[in-house]
PDB file of C-alpha atoms in Angstrom:
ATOM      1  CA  UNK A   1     -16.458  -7.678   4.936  1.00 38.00           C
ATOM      2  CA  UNK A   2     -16.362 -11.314   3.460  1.00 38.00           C
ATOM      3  CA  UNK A   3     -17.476 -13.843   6.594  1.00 36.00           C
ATOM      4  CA  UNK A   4     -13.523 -14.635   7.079  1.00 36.00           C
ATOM      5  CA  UNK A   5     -12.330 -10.969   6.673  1.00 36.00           C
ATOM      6  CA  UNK A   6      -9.243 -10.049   9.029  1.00 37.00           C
ATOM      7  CA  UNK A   7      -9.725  -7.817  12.180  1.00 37.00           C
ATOM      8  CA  UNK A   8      -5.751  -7.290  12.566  1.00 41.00           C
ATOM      9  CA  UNK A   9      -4.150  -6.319  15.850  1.00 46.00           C
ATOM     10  CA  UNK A  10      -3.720  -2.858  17.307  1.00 48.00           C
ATOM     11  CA  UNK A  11      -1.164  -1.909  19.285  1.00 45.00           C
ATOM     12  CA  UNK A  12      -1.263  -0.409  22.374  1.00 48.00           C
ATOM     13  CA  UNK A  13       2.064  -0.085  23.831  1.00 50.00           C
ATOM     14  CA  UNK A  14       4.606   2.400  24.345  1.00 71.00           C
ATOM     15  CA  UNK A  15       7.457   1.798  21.637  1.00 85.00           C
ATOM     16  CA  UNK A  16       8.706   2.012  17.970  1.00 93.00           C
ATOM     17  CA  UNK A  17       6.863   0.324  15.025  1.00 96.00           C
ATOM     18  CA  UNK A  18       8.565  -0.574  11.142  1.00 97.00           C
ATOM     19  CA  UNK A  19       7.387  -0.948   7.954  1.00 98.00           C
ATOM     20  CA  UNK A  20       7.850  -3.019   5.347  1.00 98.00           C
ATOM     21  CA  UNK A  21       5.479  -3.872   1.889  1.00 97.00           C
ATOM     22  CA  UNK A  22       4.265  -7.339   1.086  1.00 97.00           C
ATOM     23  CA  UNK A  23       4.453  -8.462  -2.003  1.00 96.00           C
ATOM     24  CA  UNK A  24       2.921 -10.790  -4.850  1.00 96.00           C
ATOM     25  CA  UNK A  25      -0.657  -9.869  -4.373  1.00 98.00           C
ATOM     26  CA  UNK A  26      -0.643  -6.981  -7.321  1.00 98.00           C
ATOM     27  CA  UNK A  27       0.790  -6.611 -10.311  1.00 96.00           C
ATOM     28  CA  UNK A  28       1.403  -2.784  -9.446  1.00 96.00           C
ATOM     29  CA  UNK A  29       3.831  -4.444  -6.577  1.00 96.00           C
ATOM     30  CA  UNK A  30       6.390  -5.419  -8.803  1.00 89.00           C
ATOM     31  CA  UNK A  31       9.632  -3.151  -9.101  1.00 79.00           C
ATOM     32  CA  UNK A  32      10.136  -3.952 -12.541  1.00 78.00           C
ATOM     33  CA  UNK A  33       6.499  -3.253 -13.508  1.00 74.00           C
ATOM     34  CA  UNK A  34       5.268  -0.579 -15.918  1.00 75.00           C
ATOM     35  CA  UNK A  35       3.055   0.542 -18.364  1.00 82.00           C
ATOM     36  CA  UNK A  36       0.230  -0.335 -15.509  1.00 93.00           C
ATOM     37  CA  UNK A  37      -3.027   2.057 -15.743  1.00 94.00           C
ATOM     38  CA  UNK A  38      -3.944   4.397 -12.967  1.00 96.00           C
ATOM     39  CA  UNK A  39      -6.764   1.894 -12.029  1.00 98.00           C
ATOM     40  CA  UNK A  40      -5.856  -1.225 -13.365  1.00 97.00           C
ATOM     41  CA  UNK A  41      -8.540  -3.874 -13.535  1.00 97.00           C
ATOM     42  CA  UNK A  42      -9.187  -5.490 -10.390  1.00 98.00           C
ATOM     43  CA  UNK A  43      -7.138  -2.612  -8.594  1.00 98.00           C
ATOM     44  CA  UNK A  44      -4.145  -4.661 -10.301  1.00 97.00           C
ATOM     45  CA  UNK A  45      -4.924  -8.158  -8.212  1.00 98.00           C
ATOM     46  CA  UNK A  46      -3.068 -11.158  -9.840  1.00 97.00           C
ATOM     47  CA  UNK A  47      -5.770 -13.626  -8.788  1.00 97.00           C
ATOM     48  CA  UNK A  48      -8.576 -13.264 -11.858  1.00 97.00           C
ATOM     49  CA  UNK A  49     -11.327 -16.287 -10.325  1.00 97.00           C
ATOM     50  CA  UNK A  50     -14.882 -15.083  -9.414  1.00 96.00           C
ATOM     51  CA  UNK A  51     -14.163 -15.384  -5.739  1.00 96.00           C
ATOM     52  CA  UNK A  52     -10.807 -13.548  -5.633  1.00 97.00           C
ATOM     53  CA  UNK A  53     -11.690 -11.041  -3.019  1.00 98.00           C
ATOM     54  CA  UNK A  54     -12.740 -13.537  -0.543  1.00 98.00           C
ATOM     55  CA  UNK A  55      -9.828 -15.583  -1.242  1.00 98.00           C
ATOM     56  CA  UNK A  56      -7.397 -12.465  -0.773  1.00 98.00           C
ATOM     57  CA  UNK A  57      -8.440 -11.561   2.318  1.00 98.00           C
ATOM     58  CA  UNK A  58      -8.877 -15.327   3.888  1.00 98.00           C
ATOM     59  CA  UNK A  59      -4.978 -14.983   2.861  1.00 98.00           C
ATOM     60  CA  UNK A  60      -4.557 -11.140   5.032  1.00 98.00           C
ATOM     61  CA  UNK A  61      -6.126 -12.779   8.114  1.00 97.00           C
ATOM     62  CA  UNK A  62      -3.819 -16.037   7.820  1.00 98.00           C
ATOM     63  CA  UNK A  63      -0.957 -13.586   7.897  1.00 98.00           C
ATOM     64  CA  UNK A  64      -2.183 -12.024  10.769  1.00 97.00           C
ATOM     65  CA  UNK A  65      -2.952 -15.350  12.766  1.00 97.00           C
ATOM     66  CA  UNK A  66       0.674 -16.837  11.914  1.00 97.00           C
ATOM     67  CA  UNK A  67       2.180 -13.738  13.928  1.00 96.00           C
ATOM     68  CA  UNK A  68       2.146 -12.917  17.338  1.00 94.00           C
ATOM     69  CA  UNK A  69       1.006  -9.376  18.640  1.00 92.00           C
ATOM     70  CA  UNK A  70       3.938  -7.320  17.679  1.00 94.00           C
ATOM     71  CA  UNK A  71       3.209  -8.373  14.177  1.00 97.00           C
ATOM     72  CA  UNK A  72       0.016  -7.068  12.007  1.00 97.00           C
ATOM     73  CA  UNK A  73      -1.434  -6.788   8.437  1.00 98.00           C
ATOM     74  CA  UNK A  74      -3.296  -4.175   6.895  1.00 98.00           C
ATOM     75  CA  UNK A  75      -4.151  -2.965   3.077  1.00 98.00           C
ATOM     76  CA  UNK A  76      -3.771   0.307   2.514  1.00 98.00           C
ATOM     77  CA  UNK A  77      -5.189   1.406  -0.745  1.00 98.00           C
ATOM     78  CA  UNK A  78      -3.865   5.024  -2.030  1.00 98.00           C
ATOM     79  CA  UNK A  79      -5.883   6.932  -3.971  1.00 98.00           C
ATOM     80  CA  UNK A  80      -4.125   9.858  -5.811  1.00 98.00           C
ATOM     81  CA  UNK A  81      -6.449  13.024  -6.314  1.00 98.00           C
ATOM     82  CA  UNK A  82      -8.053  13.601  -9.728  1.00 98.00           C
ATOM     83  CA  UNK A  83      -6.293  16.384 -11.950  1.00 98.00           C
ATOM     84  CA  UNK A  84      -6.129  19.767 -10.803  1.00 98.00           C
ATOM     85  CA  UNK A  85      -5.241  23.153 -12.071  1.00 98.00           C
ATOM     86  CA  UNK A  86      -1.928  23.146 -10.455  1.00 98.00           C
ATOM     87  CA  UNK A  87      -1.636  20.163 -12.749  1.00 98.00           C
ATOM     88  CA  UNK A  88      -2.571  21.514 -15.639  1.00 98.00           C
ATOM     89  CA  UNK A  89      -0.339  24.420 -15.437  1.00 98.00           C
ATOM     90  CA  UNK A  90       2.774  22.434 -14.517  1.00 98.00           C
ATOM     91  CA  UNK A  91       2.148  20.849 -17.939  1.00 98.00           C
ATOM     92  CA  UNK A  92       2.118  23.828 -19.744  1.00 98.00           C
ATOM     93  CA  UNK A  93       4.620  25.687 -18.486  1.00 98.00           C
ATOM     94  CA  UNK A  94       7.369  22.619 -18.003  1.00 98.00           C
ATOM     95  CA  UNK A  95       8.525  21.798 -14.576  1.00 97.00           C
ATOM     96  CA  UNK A  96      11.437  23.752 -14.128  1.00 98.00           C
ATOM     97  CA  UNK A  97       9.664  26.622 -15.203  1.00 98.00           C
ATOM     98  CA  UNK A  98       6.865  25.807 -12.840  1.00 98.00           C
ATOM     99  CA  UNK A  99       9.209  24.918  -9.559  1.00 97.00           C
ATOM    100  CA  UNK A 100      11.148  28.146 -10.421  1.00 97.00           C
ATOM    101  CA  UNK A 101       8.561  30.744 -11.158  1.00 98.00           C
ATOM    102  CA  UNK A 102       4.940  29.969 -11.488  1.00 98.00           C
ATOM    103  CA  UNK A 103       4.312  27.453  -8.579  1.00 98.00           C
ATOM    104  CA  UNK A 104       4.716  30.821  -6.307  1.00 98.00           C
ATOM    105  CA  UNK A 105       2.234  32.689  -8.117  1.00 98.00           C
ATOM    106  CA  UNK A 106      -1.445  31.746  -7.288  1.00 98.00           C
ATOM    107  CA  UNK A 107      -2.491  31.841 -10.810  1.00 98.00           C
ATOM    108  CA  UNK A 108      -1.285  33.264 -14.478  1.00 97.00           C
ATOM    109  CA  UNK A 109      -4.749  35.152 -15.445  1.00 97.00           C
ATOM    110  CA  UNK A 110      -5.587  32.106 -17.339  1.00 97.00           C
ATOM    111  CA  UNK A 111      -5.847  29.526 -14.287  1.00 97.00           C
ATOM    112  CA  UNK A 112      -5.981  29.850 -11.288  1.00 98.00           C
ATOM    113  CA  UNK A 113      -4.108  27.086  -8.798  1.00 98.00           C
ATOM    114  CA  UNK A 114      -3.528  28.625  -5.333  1.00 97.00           C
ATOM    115  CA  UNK A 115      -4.215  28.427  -3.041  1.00 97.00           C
ATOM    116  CA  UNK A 116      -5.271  24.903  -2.635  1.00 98.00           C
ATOM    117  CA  UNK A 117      -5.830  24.080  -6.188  1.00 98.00           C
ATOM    118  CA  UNK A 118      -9.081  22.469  -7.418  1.00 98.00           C
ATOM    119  CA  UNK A 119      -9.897  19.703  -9.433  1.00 98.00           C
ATOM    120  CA  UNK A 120     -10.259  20.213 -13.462  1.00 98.00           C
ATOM    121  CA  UNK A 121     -13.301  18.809 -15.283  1.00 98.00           C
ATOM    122  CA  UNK A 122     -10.810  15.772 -16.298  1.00 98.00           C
ATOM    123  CA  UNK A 123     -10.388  15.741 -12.903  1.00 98.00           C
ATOM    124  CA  UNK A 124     -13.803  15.359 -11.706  1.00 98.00           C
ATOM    125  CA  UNK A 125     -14.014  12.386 -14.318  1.00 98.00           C
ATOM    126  CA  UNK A 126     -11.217  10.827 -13.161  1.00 98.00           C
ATOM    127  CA  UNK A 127     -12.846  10.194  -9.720  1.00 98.00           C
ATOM    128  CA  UNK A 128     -16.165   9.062 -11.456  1.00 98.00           C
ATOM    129  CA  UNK A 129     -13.618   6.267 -13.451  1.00 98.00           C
ATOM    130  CA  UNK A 130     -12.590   5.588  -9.518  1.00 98.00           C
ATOM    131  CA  UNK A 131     -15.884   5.325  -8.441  1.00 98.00           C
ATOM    132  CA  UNK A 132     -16.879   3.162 -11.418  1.00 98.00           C
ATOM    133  CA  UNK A 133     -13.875   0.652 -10.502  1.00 98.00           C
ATOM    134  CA  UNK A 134     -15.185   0.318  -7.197  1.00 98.00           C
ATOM    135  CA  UNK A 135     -18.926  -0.193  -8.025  1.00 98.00           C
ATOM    136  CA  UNK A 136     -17.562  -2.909 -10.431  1.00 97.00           C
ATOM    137  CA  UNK A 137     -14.925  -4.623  -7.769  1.00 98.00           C
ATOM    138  CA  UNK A 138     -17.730  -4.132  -5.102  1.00 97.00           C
ATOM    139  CA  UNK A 139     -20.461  -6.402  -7.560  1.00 97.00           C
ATOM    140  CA  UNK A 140     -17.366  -9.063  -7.601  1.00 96.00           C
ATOM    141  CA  UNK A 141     -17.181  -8.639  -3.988  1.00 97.00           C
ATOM    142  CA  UNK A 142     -14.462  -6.646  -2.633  1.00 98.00           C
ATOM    143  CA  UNK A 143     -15.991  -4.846   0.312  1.00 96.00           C
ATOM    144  CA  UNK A 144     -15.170  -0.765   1.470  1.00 97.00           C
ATOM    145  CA  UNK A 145     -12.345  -0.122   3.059  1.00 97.00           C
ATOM    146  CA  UNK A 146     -13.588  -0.055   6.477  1.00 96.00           C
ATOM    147  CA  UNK A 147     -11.660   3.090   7.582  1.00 97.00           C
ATOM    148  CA  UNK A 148     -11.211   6.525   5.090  1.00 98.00           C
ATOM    149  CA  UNK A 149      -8.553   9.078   5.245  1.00 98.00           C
ATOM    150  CA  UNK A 150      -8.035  12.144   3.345  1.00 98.00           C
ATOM    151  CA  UNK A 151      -5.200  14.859   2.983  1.00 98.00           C
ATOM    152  CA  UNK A 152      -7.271  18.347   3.805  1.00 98.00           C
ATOM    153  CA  UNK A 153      -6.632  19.624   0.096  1.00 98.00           C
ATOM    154  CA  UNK A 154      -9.805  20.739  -1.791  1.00 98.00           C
ATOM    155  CA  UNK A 155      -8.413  18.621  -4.717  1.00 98.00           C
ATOM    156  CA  UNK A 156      -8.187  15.272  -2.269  1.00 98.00           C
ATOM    157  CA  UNK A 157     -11.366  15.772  -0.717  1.00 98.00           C
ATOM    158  CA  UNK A 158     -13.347  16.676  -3.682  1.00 98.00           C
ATOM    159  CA  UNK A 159     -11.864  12.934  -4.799  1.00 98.00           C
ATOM    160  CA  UNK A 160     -12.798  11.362  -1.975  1.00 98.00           C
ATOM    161  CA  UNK A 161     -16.305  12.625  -2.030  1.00 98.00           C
ATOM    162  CA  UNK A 162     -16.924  11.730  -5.859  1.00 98.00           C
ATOM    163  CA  UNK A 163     -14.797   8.333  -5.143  1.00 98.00           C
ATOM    164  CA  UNK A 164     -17.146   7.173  -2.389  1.00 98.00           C
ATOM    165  CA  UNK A 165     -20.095   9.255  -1.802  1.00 95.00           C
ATOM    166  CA  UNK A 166     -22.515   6.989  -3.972  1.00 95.00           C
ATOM    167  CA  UNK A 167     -21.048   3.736  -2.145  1.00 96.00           C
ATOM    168  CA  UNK A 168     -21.024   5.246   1.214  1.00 95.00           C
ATOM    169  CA  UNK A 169     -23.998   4.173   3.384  1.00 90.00           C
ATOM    170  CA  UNK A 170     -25.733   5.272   6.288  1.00 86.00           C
ATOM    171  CA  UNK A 171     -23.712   3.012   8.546  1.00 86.00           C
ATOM    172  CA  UNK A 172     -20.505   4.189   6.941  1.00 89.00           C
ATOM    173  CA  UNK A 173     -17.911   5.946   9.173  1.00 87.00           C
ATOM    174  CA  UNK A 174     -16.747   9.533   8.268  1.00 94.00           C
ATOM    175  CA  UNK A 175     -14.120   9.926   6.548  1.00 97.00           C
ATOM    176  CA  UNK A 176     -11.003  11.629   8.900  1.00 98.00           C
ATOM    177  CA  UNK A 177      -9.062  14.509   7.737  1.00 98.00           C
ATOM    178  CA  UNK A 178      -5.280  14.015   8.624  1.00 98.00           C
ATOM    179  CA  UNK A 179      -2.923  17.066   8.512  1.00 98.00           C
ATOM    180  CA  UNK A 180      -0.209  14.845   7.510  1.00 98.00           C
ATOM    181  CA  UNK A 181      -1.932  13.531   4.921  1.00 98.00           C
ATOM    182  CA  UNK A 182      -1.284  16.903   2.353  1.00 98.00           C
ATOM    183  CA  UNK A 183       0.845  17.214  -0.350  1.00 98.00           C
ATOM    184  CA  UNK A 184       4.720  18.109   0.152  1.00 95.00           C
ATOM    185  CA  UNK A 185       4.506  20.925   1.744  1.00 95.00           C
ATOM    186  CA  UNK A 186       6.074  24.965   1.237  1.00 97.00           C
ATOM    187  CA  UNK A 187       6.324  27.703  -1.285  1.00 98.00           C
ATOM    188  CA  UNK A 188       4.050  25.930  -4.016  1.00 98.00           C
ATOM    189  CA  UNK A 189       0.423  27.936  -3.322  1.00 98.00           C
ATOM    190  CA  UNK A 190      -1.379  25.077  -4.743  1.00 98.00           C
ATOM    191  CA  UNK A 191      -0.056  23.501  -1.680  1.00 98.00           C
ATOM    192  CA  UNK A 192      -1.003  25.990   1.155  1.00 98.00           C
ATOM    193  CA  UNK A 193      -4.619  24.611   2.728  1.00 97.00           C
ATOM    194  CA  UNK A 194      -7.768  26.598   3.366  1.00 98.00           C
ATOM    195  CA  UNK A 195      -9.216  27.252   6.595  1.00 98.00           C
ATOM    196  CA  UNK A 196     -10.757  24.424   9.034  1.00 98.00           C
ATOM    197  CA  UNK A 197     -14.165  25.803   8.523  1.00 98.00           C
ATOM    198  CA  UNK A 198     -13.883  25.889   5.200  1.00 98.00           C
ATOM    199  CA  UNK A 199     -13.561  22.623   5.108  1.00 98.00           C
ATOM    200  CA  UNK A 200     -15.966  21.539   7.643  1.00 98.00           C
ATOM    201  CA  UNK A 201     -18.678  23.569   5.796  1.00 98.00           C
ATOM    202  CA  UNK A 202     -17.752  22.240   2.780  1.00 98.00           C
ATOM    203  CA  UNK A 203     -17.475  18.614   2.639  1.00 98.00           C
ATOM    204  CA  UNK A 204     -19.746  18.144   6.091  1.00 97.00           C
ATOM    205  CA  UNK A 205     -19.184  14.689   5.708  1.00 96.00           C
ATOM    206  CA  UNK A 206     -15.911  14.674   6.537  1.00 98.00           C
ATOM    207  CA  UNK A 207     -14.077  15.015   9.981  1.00 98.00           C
ATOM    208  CA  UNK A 208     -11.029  16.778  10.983  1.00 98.00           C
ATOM    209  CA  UNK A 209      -8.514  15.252  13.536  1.00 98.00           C
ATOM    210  CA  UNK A 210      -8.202  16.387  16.696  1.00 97.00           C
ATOM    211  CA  UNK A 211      -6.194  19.460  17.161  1.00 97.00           C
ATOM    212  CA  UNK A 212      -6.897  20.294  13.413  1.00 98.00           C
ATOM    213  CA  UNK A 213      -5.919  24.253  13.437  1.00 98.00           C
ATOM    214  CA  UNK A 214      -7.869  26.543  11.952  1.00 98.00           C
ATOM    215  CA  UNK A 215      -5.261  28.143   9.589  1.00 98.00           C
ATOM    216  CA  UNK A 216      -2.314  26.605   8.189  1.00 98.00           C
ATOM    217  CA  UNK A 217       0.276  27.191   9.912  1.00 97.00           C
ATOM    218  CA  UNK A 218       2.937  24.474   8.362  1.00 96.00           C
ATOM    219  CA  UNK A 219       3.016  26.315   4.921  1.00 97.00           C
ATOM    220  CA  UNK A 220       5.849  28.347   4.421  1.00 97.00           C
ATOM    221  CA  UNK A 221       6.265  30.194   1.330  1.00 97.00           C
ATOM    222  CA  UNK A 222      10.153  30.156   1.688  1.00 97.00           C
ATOM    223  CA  UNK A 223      10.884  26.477   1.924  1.00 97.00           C
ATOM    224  CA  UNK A 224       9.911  23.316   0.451  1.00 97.00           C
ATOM    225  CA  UNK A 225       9.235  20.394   2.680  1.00 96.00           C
ATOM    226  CA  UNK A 226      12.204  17.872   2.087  1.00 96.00           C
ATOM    227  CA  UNK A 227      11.683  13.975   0.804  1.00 96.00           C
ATOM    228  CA  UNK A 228      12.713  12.688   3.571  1.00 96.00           C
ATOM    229  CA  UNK A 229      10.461  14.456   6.054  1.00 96.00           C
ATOM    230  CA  UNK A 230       7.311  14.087   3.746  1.00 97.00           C
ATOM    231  CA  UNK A 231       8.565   9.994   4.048  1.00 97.00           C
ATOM    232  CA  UNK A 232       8.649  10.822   8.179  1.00 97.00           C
ATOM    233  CA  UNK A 233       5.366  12.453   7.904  1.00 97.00           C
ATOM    234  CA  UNK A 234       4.084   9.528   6.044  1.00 98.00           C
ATOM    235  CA  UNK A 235       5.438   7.130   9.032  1.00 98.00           C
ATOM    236  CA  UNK A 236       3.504   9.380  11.866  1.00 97.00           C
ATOM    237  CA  UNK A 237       0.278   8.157   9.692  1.00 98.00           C
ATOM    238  CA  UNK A 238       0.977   4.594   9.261  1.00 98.00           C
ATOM    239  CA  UNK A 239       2.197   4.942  13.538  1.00 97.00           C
ATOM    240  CA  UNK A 240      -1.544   6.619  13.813  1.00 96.00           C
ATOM    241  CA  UNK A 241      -3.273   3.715  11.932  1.00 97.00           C
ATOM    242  CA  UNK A 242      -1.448   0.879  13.168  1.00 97.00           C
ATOM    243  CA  UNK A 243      -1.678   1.698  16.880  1.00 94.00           C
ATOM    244  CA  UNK A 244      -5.415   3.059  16.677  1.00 93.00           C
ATOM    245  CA  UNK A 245      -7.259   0.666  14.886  1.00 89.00           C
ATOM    246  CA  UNK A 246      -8.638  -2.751  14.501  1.00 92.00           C
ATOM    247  CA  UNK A 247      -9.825  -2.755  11.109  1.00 95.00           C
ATOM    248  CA  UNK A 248      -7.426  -3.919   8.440  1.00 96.00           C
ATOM    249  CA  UNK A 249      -8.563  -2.207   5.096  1.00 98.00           C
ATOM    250  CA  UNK A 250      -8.091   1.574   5.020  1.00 98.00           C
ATOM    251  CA  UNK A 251      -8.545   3.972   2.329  1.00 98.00           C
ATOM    252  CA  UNK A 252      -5.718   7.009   2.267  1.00 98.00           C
ATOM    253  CA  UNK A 253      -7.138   9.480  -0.388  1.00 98.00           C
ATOM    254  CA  UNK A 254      -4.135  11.798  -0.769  1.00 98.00           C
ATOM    255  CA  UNK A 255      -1.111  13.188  -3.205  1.00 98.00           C
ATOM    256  CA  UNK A 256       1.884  11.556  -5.462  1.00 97.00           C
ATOM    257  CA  UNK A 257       4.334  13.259  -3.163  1.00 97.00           C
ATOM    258  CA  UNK A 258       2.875  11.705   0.194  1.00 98.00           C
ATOM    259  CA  UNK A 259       1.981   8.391  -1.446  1.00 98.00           C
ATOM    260  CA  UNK A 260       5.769   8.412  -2.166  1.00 97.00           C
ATOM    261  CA  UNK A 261       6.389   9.655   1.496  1.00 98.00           C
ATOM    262  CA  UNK A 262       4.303   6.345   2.467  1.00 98.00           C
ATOM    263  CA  UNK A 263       5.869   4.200  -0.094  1.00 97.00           C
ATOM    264  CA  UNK A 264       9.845   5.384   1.266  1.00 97.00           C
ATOM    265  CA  UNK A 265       8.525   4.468   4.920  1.00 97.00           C
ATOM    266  CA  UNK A 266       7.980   1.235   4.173  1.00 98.00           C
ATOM    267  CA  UNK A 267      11.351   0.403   1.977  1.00 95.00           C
ATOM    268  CA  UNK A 268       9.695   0.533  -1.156  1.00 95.00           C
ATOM    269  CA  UNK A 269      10.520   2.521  -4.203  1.00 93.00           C
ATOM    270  CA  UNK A 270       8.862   5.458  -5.648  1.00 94.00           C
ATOM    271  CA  UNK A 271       6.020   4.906  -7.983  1.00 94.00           C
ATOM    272  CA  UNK A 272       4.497   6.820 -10.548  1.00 94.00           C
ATOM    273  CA  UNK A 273       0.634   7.123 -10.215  1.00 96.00           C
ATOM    274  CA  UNK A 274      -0.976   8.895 -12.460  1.00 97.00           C
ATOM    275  CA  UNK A 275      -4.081  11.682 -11.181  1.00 98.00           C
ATOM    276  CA  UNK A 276      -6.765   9.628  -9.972  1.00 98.00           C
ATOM    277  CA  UNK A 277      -5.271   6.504  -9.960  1.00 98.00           C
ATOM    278  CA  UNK A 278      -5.253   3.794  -6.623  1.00 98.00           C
ATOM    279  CA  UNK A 279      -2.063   1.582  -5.835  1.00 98.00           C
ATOM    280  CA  UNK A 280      -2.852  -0.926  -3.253  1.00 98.00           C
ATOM    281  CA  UNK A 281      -0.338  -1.800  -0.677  1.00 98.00           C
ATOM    282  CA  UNK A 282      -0.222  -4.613   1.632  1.00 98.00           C
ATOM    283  CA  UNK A 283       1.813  -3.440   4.767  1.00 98.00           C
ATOM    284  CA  UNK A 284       3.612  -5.083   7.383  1.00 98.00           C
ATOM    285  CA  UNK A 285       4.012  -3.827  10.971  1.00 98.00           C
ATOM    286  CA  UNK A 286       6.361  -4.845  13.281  1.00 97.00           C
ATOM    287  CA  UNK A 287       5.954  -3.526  17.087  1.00 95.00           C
ATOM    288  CA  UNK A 288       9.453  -3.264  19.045  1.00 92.00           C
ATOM    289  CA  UNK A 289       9.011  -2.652  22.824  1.00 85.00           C
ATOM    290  CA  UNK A 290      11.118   0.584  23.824  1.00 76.00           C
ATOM    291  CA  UNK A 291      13.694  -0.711  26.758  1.00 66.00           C
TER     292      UNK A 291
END
């Protein structure tokens, strides 16, 4: 982290947090934006000087020091996974076609999507372009995030892995895998999760959360998971982050549908990243004391 980095404030009561996004640090935060890339340059920061990176987050940990403890700061940056199958055949088949028929179906004897779709070869690329961002922003001197969640879906950790893996160090913390973090959730197959020791074996890197079950058990092949409990689902995360730790940058490697569950929780509207692309979000937490 730069020498004046933030270290935000946990919090450790019992109570109800909200959300809410600042603005004006990225172009990618305006609601009239468009035509923005996936990865924009500079992940989309305004500020263009050499020292911009030390300069934005002198400005996060003056926000955090003009608040009291119910307050805090933290930059989230969402990483949307690479292409996948279930992508590719959504495409091709239209999406009405795809909600009504073929999303059920695991594959058409051409692809194959489900369960828990993979990544494409465009996909795979798409998190080298991430990781090339990164190396670049990291010269300039952005630093890691300092904490790394993932959704449990092949396609998202695969991401992940090819985002990071080259950056990670030895000192590096694992990345942890977060239930909540998968894609909207029910009768899609690409959607339906493989087994925890699947996963553990592998992308061994990675950790699963605490009371991670070893089968899914949320996927239901009957009913899709609504917007607004993918946006609820979304809040139990930011609850999780906010409350649990210190550091103030965080990496959320995860799905359009989620990072629109995140975006709703915090009053924001829906955006359209493209696969593989990152929108950073600066989020504001305010603590309220249950009575």
């Amino acid at each position: 982290m730069p020498e004046n980095a933030p270290t935000g404030k946990p919090g450790a009561l019992a109570g109800t947090r909200s959300y809410t996004a600042v603005a004006g640090f990225f172009s990618q935060d305006s609601k009239t934006a468009s035509g923005i890339q996936g990865i924009p340059p500079r992940f989309g920061l305004l500020d263009d000087s050499t020292d911009r990176w030390t300069k934005f987050f002198i400005k996060i940990d003056q926000l955090n020091k003009s608040v009291d403890e119910s307050t805090s700061f933290k930059i989230f940056f969402f990483g949307r996974h690479g292409q996948g199958y279930h992508n590719v055949a959504e495409s091709k088949y239209g999406t009405q076609a795809w909600d009504n028929y073929w999303s059920k179906l695991d594959g058409d004897g051409e692809l194959v999507w489900g369960p828990d779709s993979e990544l494409t070869v465009i996909g795979e690329g798409q998190a080298a372009d991430a990781q090339n961002a990164w190396t670049v922003e990291v010269a300039d001197g952005i630093p890691l995030p300092e904490k790394f969640y993932c959704s449990p879906m092949t396609r998202a950790l695969k991401t992940c892995e090819l985002t990071f893996n080259d950056l990670w160090t030895e000192k590096s913390e694992s990345p942890t895998i977060l239930e909540n973090c998968r894609e909207e959730n029910g009768v899609h197959t690409c959607d339906k999760r493989r087994t925890a020791s699947y996963i553990a074996k592998t992308f061994p890197r990675f950790q699963l959360e605490p009371g991670f079950t070893e089968e899914d058990l949320l996927w239901d092949p009957d009913s899709r998971e609504t917007k607004e409990h993918i946006a609820d689902r979304a809040k139990i995360v930011l609850d999780h982050i906010f409350e649990n730790n210190q550091e103030i940058f965080i990496s959320v490697t995860a799905h359009g549908g989620i990072i629109n569950g995140f975006l709703a929780s915090i009053g924001r509207p829906a955006y359209v990243l493209p696969t593989g692309g990152i929108l950073p979000v600066v989020i504001k937490s305010v603590y309220s004391r249950t009575t």
